[in-house]
Coordinates of N, CA and C in Angstrom, one line a residue:
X5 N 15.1 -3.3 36.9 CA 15.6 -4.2 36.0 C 16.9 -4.8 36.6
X6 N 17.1 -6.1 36.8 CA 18.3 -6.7 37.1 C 19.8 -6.6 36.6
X7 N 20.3 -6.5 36.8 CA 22.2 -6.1 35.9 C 22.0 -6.9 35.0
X8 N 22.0 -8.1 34.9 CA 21.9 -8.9 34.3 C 21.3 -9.2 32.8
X9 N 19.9 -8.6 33.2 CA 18.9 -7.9 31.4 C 19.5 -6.9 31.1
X10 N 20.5 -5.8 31.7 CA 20.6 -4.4 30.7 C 21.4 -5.2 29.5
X11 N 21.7 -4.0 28.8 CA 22.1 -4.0 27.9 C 23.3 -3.4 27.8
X12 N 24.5 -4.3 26.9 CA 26.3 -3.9 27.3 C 26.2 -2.5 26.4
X13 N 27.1 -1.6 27.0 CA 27.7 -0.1 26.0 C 27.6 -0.3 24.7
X14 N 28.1 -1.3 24.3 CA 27.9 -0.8 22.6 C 26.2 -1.2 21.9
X15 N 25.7 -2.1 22.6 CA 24.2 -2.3 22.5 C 23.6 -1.4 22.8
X16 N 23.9 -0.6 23.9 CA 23.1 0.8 24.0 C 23.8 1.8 22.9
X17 N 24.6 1.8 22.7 CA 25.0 2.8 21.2 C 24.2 2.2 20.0
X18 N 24.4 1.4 19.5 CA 23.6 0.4 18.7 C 22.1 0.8 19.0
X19 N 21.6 0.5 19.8 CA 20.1 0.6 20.0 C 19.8 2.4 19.5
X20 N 20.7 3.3 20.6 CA 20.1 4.6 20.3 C 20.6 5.1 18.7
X21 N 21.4 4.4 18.3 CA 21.6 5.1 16.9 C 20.4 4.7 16.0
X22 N 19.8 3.5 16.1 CA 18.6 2.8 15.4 C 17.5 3.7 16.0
X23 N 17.3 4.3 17.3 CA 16.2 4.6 17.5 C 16.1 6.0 17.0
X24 N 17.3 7.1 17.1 CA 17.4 8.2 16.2 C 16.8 8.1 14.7
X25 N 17.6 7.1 14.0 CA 17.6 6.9 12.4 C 15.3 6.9 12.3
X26 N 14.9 6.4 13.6 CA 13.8 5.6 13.2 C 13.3 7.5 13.8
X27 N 13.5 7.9 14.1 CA 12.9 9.4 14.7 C 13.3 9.9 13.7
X28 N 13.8 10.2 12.9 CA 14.7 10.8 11.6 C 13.3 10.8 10.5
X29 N 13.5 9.3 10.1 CA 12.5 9.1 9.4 C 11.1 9.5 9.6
X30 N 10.6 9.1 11.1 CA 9.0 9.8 11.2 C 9.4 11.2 11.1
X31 N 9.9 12.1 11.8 CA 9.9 13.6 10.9 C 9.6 13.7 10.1
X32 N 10.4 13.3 9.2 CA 10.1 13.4 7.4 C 9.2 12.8 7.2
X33 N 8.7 11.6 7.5 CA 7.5 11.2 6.9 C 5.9 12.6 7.3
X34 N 6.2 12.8 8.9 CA 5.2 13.8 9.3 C 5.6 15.2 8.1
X35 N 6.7 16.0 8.2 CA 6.8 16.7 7.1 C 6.1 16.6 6.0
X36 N 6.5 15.5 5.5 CA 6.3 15.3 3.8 C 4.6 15.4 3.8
X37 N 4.1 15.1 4.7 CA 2.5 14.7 4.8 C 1.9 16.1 5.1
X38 N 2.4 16.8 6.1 CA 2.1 18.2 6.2 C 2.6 19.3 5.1
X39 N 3.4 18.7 4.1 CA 3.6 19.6 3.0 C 2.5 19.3 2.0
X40 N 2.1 17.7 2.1 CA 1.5 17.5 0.8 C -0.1 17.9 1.3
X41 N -0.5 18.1 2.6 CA -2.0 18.8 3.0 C -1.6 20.1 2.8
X42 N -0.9 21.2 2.7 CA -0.9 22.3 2.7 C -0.7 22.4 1.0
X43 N -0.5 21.8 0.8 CA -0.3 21.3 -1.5 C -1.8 21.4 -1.7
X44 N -2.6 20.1 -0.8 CA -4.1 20.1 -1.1 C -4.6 21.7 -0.8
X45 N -4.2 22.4 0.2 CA -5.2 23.1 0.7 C -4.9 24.3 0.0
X46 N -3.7 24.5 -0.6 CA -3.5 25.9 -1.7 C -4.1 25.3 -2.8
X47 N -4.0 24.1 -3.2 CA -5.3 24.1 -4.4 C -6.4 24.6 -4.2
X48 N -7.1 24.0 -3.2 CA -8.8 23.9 -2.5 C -8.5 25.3 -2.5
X49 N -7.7 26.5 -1.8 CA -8.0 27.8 -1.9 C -8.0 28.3 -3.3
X50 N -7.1 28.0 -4.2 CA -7.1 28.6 -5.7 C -8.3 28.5 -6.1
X51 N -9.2 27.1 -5.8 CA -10.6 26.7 -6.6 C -11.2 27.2 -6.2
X52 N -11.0 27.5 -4.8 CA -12.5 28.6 -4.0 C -12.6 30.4 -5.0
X53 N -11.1 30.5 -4.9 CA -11.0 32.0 -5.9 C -11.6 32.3 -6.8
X54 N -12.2 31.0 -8.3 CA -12.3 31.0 -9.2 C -13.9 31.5 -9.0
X55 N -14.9 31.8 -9.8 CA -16.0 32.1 -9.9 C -16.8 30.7 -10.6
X56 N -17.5 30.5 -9.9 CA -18.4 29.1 -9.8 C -19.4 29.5 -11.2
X57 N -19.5 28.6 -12.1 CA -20.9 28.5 -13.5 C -21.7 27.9 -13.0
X58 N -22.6 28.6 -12.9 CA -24.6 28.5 -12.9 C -24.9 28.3 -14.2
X59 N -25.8 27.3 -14.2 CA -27.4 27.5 -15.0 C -27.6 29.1 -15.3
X60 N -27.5 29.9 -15.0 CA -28.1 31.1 -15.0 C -26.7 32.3 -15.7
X61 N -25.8 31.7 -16.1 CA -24.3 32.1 -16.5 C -24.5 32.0 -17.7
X62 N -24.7 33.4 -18.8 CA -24.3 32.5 -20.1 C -23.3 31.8 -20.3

């Protein structure tokens, strides 16, 4: 890359503070998504617990 395209010191502070903030957020979004599948899947287990009614159940 030429001297000329970089980018001055405080542009690169600037840039990396925006690119943290934006990694910050995917975390949490990945989080929040992997809390709310492990939400689904302790339901899905509770329902599996329960004993299923047949036709054949008074």
């Amino acid at each position: 890359m030429p001297a000329e395209d970089l980018p001055r010191d405080p542009d690169v502070g600037k840039l990396n503070s925006s690119l943290n903030e934006g990694l910050e957020n995917c975390r949490s979004v990945v989080a929040n998504y992997r809390n709310l599948l492990k939400g689904d899947k302790a339901q899905d287990d509770e329902s599996d617990d329960t004993p299923k009614k047949t036709d054949a159940d008074p």
